Short mmCIF file of C-alpha atoms in Angstrom, two decimals:
data_model
loop_
_atom_site.label_atom_id
_atom_site.label_comp_id
_atom_site.label_asym_id
_atom_site.label_seq_id
_atom_site.Cartn_x
_atom_site.Cartn_y
_atom_site.Cartn_z
CA MET K 1 -67.03 6.49 -48.03
CA ILE K 2 -67.11 5.08 -51.64
CA GLY K 3 -70.16 7.37 -52.43
CA THR K 4 -67.88 10.40 -52.47
CA ASP K 5 -64.86 8.72 -54.24
CA MET K 6 -65.51 8.47 -57.84
CA SER K 7 -62.29 6.43 -58.30
CA ALA K 8 -63.17 3.99 -55.79
CA GLN K 9 -66.40 3.37 -57.30
CA VAL K 10 -64.53 2.76 -60.91
CA ARG K 11 -62.01 0.39 -59.36
CA ALA K 12 -64.93 -1.64 -57.54
CA LEU K 13 -66.76 -1.79 -60.85
CA ALA K 14 -63.81 -2.90 -62.73
CA ALA K 15 -62.86 -5.61 -60.17
CA GLU K 16 -66.43 -6.89 -59.69
CA TYR K 17 -68.69 -5.96 -62.35
CA PRO K 18 -66.63 -5.52 -65.44
CA GLU K 19 -69.70 -5.39 -67.94
CA ILE K 20 -70.78 -2.26 -66.15
CA ALA K 21 -67.41 -0.85 -65.93
CA ALA K 22 -66.81 -1.08 -69.80
CA CYS K 23 -69.68 0.91 -70.54
CA LEU K 24 -68.21 3.96 -68.56
CA ASP K 25 -66.87 6.99 -70.72
CA PRO K 26 -63.49 7.64 -69.03
CA ALA K 27 -63.52 11.37 -69.98
CA ARG K 28 -66.87 11.89 -68.47
CA VAL K 29 -65.67 10.17 -65.55
CA ALA K 30 -62.50 12.39 -65.42
CA ALA K 31 -64.79 15.53 -65.83
CA GLN K 32 -66.65 14.25 -62.92
CA ARG K 33 -63.70 13.88 -60.74
CA HIS K 34 -62.49 17.22 -61.58
CA ARG K 35 -66.00 18.77 -60.87
CA ASP K 36 -65.75 16.95 -57.41
CA THR K 37 -62.53 18.85 -56.71
CA GLU K 38 -63.39 22.10 -57.81
CA LEU K 39 -67.20 22.77 -56.77
CA PRO K 40 -68.73 22.85 -53.51
CA ALA K 41 -70.58 19.87 -52.22
CA GLU K 42 -74.38 20.35 -53.30
CA GLN K 43 -77.22 20.13 -50.71
CA ASP K 44 -78.35 16.39 -50.69
CA ASP K 45 -82.00 15.83 -49.56
CA PHE K 46 -81.35 12.10 -49.35
CA GLY K 47 -77.99 12.45 -47.33
CA ALA K 48 -77.59 11.35 -43.58
CA ALA K 49 -79.85 12.98 -41.10
CA GLY K 50 -76.90 15.09 -39.52
CA SER K 51 -76.63 16.94 -42.79
CA GLY K 52 -80.41 17.66 -42.94
CA GLY K 53 -81.34 14.78 -45.38
CA ARG K 54 -83.95 11.97 -45.33
CA GLY K 55 -81.64 9.29 -46.29
CA GLU K 56 -81.40 7.15 -43.37
CA SER K 57 -85.08 6.93 -42.68
CA TYR K 58 -85.45 6.14 -46.55
CA VAL K 59 -82.88 3.33 -46.11
CA VAL K 60 -84.76 2.13 -43.12
CA ALA K 61 -88.20 2.04 -45.28
CA GLN K 62 -86.42 -0.17 -47.76
CA ARG K 63 -85.45 -3.01 -45.93
CA SER K 64 -89.20 -4.05 -46.70
CA VAL K 65 -87.79 -5.03 -50.13
CA LEU K 66 -91.06 -6.38 -51.36
CA THR K 67 -93.55 -3.77 -50.31
CA ARG K 68 -93.08 -2.12 -53.92
CA ALA K 69 -92.15 -5.07 -55.77
CA ARG K 70 -95.33 -4.93 -57.88
CA GLY K 71 -94.68 -1.83 -59.63
CA ILE K 72 -90.69 -2.51 -59.93
CA GLY K 73 -91.57 -5.60 -61.47
CA ARG K 74 -93.60 -4.05 -64.09
CA LEU K 75 -91.13 -1.34 -64.83
CA LEU K 76 -88.44 -3.88 -65.40
CA ASP K 77 -90.90 -5.74 -67.80
CA LEU K 78 -91.19 -2.79 -69.66
CA VAL K 79 -87.90 -1.93 -70.10
CA ALA K 80 -87.06 -5.29 -71.17
CA ALA K 81 -89.76 -5.66 -73.49
CA ASP K 82 -89.36 -6.76 -77.07
CA ARG K 83 -85.87 -6.59 -76.39
CA ARG K 84 -83.91 -5.06 -79.62
CA ALA K 85 -80.58 -3.83 -77.99
CA PRO K 86 -77.86 -6.23 -77.43
CA SER K 87 -76.91 -5.09 -74.17
CA ARG K 88 -79.06 -6.36 -70.93
CA LEU K 89 -77.66 -3.35 -68.71
CA VAL K 90 -80.13 -1.05 -67.55
CA LEU K 91 -79.18 1.99 -65.90
CA ASP K 92 -81.45 2.87 -62.92
CA LEU K 93 -80.90 6.41 -62.82
CA LEU K 94 -82.78 7.59 -59.42
CA GLY K 95 -81.78 4.05 -57.96
CA GLY K 96 -81.25 5.27 -54.31
CA ASP K 97 -79.64 2.48 -52.34
CA GLY K 98 -80.48 0.01 -54.93
CA LEU K 99 -84.23 -1.19 -54.34
CA VAL K 100 -84.65 -1.97 -58.19
CA SER K 101 -81.52 -4.09 -58.12
CA ARG K 102 -82.53 -5.92 -55.26
CA VAL K 103 -85.90 -6.67 -56.53
CA ALA K 104 -84.56 -7.82 -59.72
CA VAL K 105 -82.15 -10.22 -58.14
CA LEU K 106 -84.87 -11.38 -55.50
CA THR K 107 -87.26 -12.21 -58.55
CA GLY K 108 -84.54 -13.85 -60.54
CA ARG K 109 -84.39 -11.62 -63.56
CA THR K 110 -81.44 -13.12 -65.53
CA ASP K 111 -82.42 -10.86 -68.42
CA THR K 112 -81.38 -7.66 -66.90
CA VAL K 113 -78.16 -6.43 -65.01
CA VAL K 114 -79.07 -3.13 -63.21
CA ALA K 115 -76.64 -0.48 -62.46
CA THR K 116 -77.93 1.79 -59.69
CA CYS K 117 -76.96 5.61 -60.15
CA ASP K 118 -77.89 8.23 -58.00
CA ALA K 119 -76.65 11.92 -57.27
CA SER K 120 -76.47 11.22 -53.41
CA PRO K 121 -73.08 10.26 -52.06
CA PHE K 122 -74.86 8.83 -49.09
CA MET K 123 -77.22 6.49 -51.44
CA VAL K 124 -74.50 5.33 -53.48
CA ASP K 125 -72.57 4.37 -50.48
CA GLN K 126 -75.33 2.47 -48.93
CA ALA K 127 -75.85 0.35 -52.25
CA TRP K 128 -72.33 -0.61 -52.20
CA ALA K 129 -72.82 -1.29 -48.58
CA ARG K 130 -75.36 -3.95 -49.72
CA GLY K 131 -73.14 -5.41 -52.42
CA ILE K 132 -75.04 -3.31 -55.20
CA PRO K 133 -72.97 -1.77 -58.11
CA ALA K 134 -73.67 2.01 -57.94
CA VAL K 135 -72.44 4.98 -59.76
CA ARG K 136 -72.70 8.46 -58.53
CA GLN K 137 -74.01 10.51 -61.36
CA ARG K 138 -76.60 12.98 -61.98
CA ALA K 139 -79.49 12.02 -64.39
CA GLU K 140 -78.88 14.63 -66.69
CA SER K 141 -75.18 14.43 -66.82
CA LEU K 142 -74.79 10.58 -67.36
CA LEU K 143 -70.94 9.21 -67.24
CA PHE K 144 -71.79 6.29 -69.80
CA ARG K 145 -70.57 5.76 -73.32
CA ASP K 146 -72.96 6.70 -76.21
CA ALA K 147 -74.66 3.71 -77.36
CA SER K 148 -73.64 1.29 -74.37
CA VAL K 149 -76.76 0.28 -72.53
CA GLY K 150 -79.82 -1.82 -73.33
CA GLY K 151 -82.43 0.11 -71.22
CA VAL K 152 -82.75 3.53 -68.86
CA LEU K 153 -85.15 3.68 -66.16
CA LEU K 154 -86.01 6.97 -64.42
CA ALA K 155 -88.35 6.23 -61.57
CA TYR K 156 -89.17 6.85 -57.98
CA GLY K 157 -88.32 10.33 -57.92
CA SER K 158 -88.41 11.88 -61.28
CA HIS K 159 -90.41 14.91 -60.09
CA HIS K 160 -87.20 15.82 -58.22
CA VAL K 161 -85.59 16.62 -61.55
CA PRO K 162 -85.84 20.30 -62.28
CA VAL K 163 -88.40 21.12 -64.87
CA ALA K 164 -85.64 22.95 -66.80
CA GLN K 165 -83.60 19.90 -67.18
CA ARG K 166 -85.81 17.13 -67.64
CA GLY K 167 -85.61 17.20 -71.36
CA THR K 168 -81.66 17.08 -70.91
CA VAL K 169 -82.42 13.78 -68.92
CA ALA K 170 -84.35 12.30 -71.71
CA GLN K 171 -81.54 13.54 -74.47
CA GLU K 172 -78.87 11.88 -72.19
CA ALA K 173 -81.01 8.92 -71.91
CA PHE K 174 -81.12 8.53 -75.61
CA ARG K 175 -77.41 9.11 -76.09
CA VAL K 176 -76.30 6.38 -73.72
CA LEU K 177 -79.05 3.82 -75.21
CA GLN K 178 -78.08 1.61 -78.02
CA PRO K 179 -80.46 1.32 -80.96
CA GLY K 180 -83.54 -0.54 -80.15
CA GLY K 181 -83.16 0.15 -76.39
CA VAL K 182 -85.93 1.69 -74.38
CA PHE K 183 -86.50 4.48 -72.01
CA VAL K 184 -89.07 4.42 -69.35
CA LEU K 185 -90.02 7.57 -67.31
CA HIS K 186 -92.11 6.60 -64.29
CA ASP K 187 -93.78 9.42 -61.93
CA PHE K 188 -97.15 10.63 -61.09
CA LEU K 189 -99.95 12.70 -62.29
CA THR K 190 -100.24 16.29 -61.24
CA ASP K 191 -103.30 16.51 -58.73
CA SER K 192 -103.18 12.77 -58.21
CA PRO K 193 -103.31 11.54 -54.78
CA VAL K 194 -99.70 11.01 -55.03
CA ASP K 195 -99.43 14.57 -55.66
CA VAL K 196 -102.02 15.46 -52.94
CA TRP K 197 -99.92 13.31 -50.64
CA PHE K 198 -96.61 15.27 -51.18
CA ARG K 199 -98.22 18.55 -51.21
CA LYS K 200 -100.20 18.12 -47.90
CA VAL K 201 -97.95 15.50 -46.02
CA VAL K 202 -94.54 15.29 -47.18
CA ASP K 203 -93.99 19.01 -47.64
CA VAL K 204 -95.56 19.95 -44.27
CA TYR K 205 -93.65 16.79 -42.22
CA ALA K 206 -90.57 16.49 -43.88
CA ALA K 207 -87.38 18.11 -42.56
CA THR K 208 -86.45 18.70 -46.57
CA GLY K 209 -89.95 19.77 -47.53
CA HIS K 210 -91.30 18.76 -50.91
CA ASP K 211 -91.92 21.35 -53.53
CA HIS K 212 -91.33 19.33 -56.50
CA PRO K 213 -94.13 19.47 -59.65
CA HIS K 214 -95.23 16.15 -61.11
CA PHE K 215 -95.82 15.51 -64.71
CA THR K 216 -98.52 15.64 -67.08
CA ARG K 217 -99.20 12.90 -69.85
CA ASP K 218 -98.42 15.34 -72.44
CA GLU K 219 -95.24 16.70 -70.60
CA ALA K 220 -93.86 13.22 -70.11
CA ALA K 221 -94.33 12.21 -73.80
CA GLY K 222 -93.23 15.37 -75.10
CA TYR K 223 -89.70 14.98 -73.55
CA LEU K 224 -89.68 11.54 -75.31
CA ARG K 225 -90.18 12.51 -78.81
CA SER K 226 -88.18 15.80 -78.48
CA ALA K 227 -85.17 13.71 -77.51
CA GLY K 228 -85.87 11.58 -80.65
CA PHE K 229 -87.43 8.35 -79.18
CA GLU K 230 -90.17 6.65 -81.34
CA GLU K 231 -93.19 4.43 -80.37
CA VAL K 232 -93.65 6.91 -77.64
CA GLY K 233 -96.74 6.00 -75.45
CA THR K 234 -98.10 6.93 -71.79
CA ARG K 235 -100.09 4.61 -69.44
CA LEU K 236 -101.18 4.48 -66.16
CA MET K 237 -99.53 1.62 -64.11
CA ASP K 238 -100.63 -0.04 -60.83
CA ASP K 239 -98.01 0.78 -58.44
CA SER K 240 -99.43 -0.46 -55.20
CA PHE K 241 -97.61 -0.98 -51.80
CA THR K 242 -98.49 -3.95 -49.83
CA VAL K 243 -97.29 -4.59 -46.28
CA THR K 244 -98.15 -7.44 -44.02
CA GLY K 245 -98.53 -7.87 -40.04
CA ALA K 246 -99.37 -10.73 -37.69
CA THR K 247 -102.62 -8.74 -36.70
CA LYS K 248 -104.85 -6.61 -38.41
CA GLU K 249 -103.50 -3.52 -36.34
CA ALA K 250 -99.98 -4.33 -36.99
CA ALA K 251 -100.44 -4.59 -40.53
CA GLN K 252 -102.02 -1.13 -40.68
CA GLU K 253 -99.13 0.51 -38.33
CA GLU K 254 -96.33 -1.11 -40.44
CA LEU K 255 -97.78 0.42 -43.64
CA GLY K 256 -98.04 3.84 -41.54
CA ARG K 257 -94.45 3.08 -40.12
CA TYR K 258 -93.16 2.45 -43.92
CA MET K 259 -94.74 5.74 -45.22
CA ALA K 260 -93.38 7.95 -42.29
CA ASP K 261 -90.09 6.41 -42.86
CA MET K 262 -89.76 6.49 -46.49
CA TYR K 263 -91.07 9.97 -46.63
CA GLY K 264 -89.10 11.53 -43.70
CA LEU K 265 -91.88 12.68 -41.77
CA THR K 266 -89.53 13.82 -38.93
CA LYS K 267 -91.73 16.72 -37.72
CA LEU K 268 -94.79 14.33 -37.13
CA TYR K 269 -92.19 11.58 -35.12
CA ALA K 270 -91.20 14.89 -33.35
CA GLU K 271 -94.95 15.90 -32.63
CA LEU K 272 -96.43 12.55 -31.76
CA GLY K 273 -93.71 9.83 -31.08
CA PRO K 274 -93.44 6.67 -33.10
CA GLY K 275 -96.45 4.79 -32.26
CA ASP K 276 -98.77 7.50 -32.83
CA THR K 277 -97.11 8.78 -36.14
CA HIS K 278 -97.39 5.38 -37.32
CA ARG K 279 -101.26 5.40 -36.55
CA ARG K 280 -101.72 8.96 -37.81
CA THR K 281 -99.80 8.32 -41.03
CA PHE K 282 -101.93 5.40 -41.82
CA GLU K 283 -104.90 7.38 -41.15
CA LEU K 284 -103.57 10.00 -43.81
CA VAL K 285 -102.99 7.48 -46.25
CA CYS K 286 -106.51 6.20 -45.99
CA ASP K 287 -107.69 9.58 -46.39
CA ILE K 288 -105.48 10.47 -49.50
CA PHE K 289 -105.15 7.29 -51.44
CA ARG K 290 -108.43 6.90 -53.00
CA TYR K 291 -109.05 6.59 -56.85
CA GLU K 292 -112.08 6.82 -58.65
CA ASP K 293 -112.99 4.31 -61.37
CA ALA K 294 -114.64 4.98 -64.55
CA ASP K 295 -117.62 2.74 -63.50
CA GLY K 296 -118.32 4.99 -60.53
CA GLY K 297 -116.57 2.99 -58.01
CA HIS K 298 -113.27 3.35 -56.18
CA ARG K 299 -110.17 2.02 -54.98
CA GLU K 300 -108.86 2.65 -51.46
CA VAL K 301 -106.75 1.28 -48.87
CA GLU K 302 -107.62 -2.36 -48.24
CA THR K 303 -107.14 -4.61 -45.17
CA SER K 304 -107.53 -8.39 -45.68
CA LEU K 305 -106.31 -11.89 -44.48
CA ALA K 306 -102.80 -12.59 -46.41
CA ALA K 307 -102.80 -14.87 -49.19
CA ASP K 308 -100.54 -17.53 -47.51
CA GLY K 309 -103.00 -17.18 -44.22
CA GLY K 310 -100.28 -16.16 -42.20
CA GLY K 311 -101.35 -12.86 -40.73
CA TRP K 312 -102.73 -9.92 -42.42
CA ALA K 313 -101.92 -7.88 -45.52
CA VAL K 314 -102.60 -3.92 -46.24
CA THR K 315 -102.63 -3.12 -49.77
CA MET K 316 -102.53 1.07 -50.50
CA PRO K 317 -103.56 1.62 -54.05
CA ARG K 318 -101.11 3.90 -56.12
CA GLU K 319 -101.50 4.85 -59.80
CA ALA K 320 -98.28 5.65 -61.57
CA LEU K 321 -97.62 7.57 -64.79
CA VAL K 322 -95.36 5.85 -67.22
CA ALA K 323 -94.02 6.95 -70.53
CA CYS K 324 -92.16 4.76 -72.64
CA GLY K 325 -90.07 5.20 -75.92
CA ARG K 326 -87.68 3.39 -78.14
CA LYS K 327 -84.24 4.72 -79.71
CA PRO K 328 -84.62 4.14 -83.56
CA GLY K 329 -81.91 1.87 -85.67
CA ALA K 330 -82.54 -1.51 -84.59
CA PRO K 331 -84.01 -4.08 -86.60
CA ALA K 332 -87.87 -4.76 -85.36
#
């Protein structure tokens, strides 16, 4: 499995993706190889089901490439915004099986080359199986050279980084970025509907549980400022999910299936079976994903005829916290 073989990853990158391979730091790669041989394997929450992970169900969910395309496209816009670094290489630090890379290719982004990075050997292996260049590395210990890349993205799982290591991740992003490069940190506000979903659903029904604290605005911005980034700002970003189906009921069940698979709700599957799990998950989504607007209105799960008239679409509102900062040193 290439995900466990650092040497095989380096060879594949050198042969097929030299632009990425040239940015690797040989000394850091060698140190990673040494750790692999000297230290016991870590628990992999995103490994195969046989090892106690939820990686396989997550990969199944990501077959729906466009479900999260709205938010991913906006993140790619941010990391490439007002480009001042010469490199077009972006490190996707929590890249899983390469969804961000697939969305970039599918939407024709020629301004960005995404290197998928993940600590999970299973996820790295799945990325390579899809033809996506991937590197197994931890977000707090990157294998890339100093000042070698144009952008760094930490998204879709930033809360999995232990609080004590989050500042180190920002420092590592600063180290590998070229002057003018952008770091984008994406997660979700503490006590937001997403936080509630993880605490009340994922932590209860996923085999791996989910006891990971989310972020406050000040915390996210503080990591970037402490690492040395300038032009630091935070914003709330629309990161909605959209799925489709031939009928209204099919579209709603598809959203339930997507959420149950992506978050590995195996205990719910064992209790209810597939069909009822999808329907119950959709009910939970409708109960939890509601956002109040400043004018007193609210956003909730919405089912409507698809824009192309070919069935039904269900959109689940989701609001992400995004912090951005730029490494100083490049001309404005």
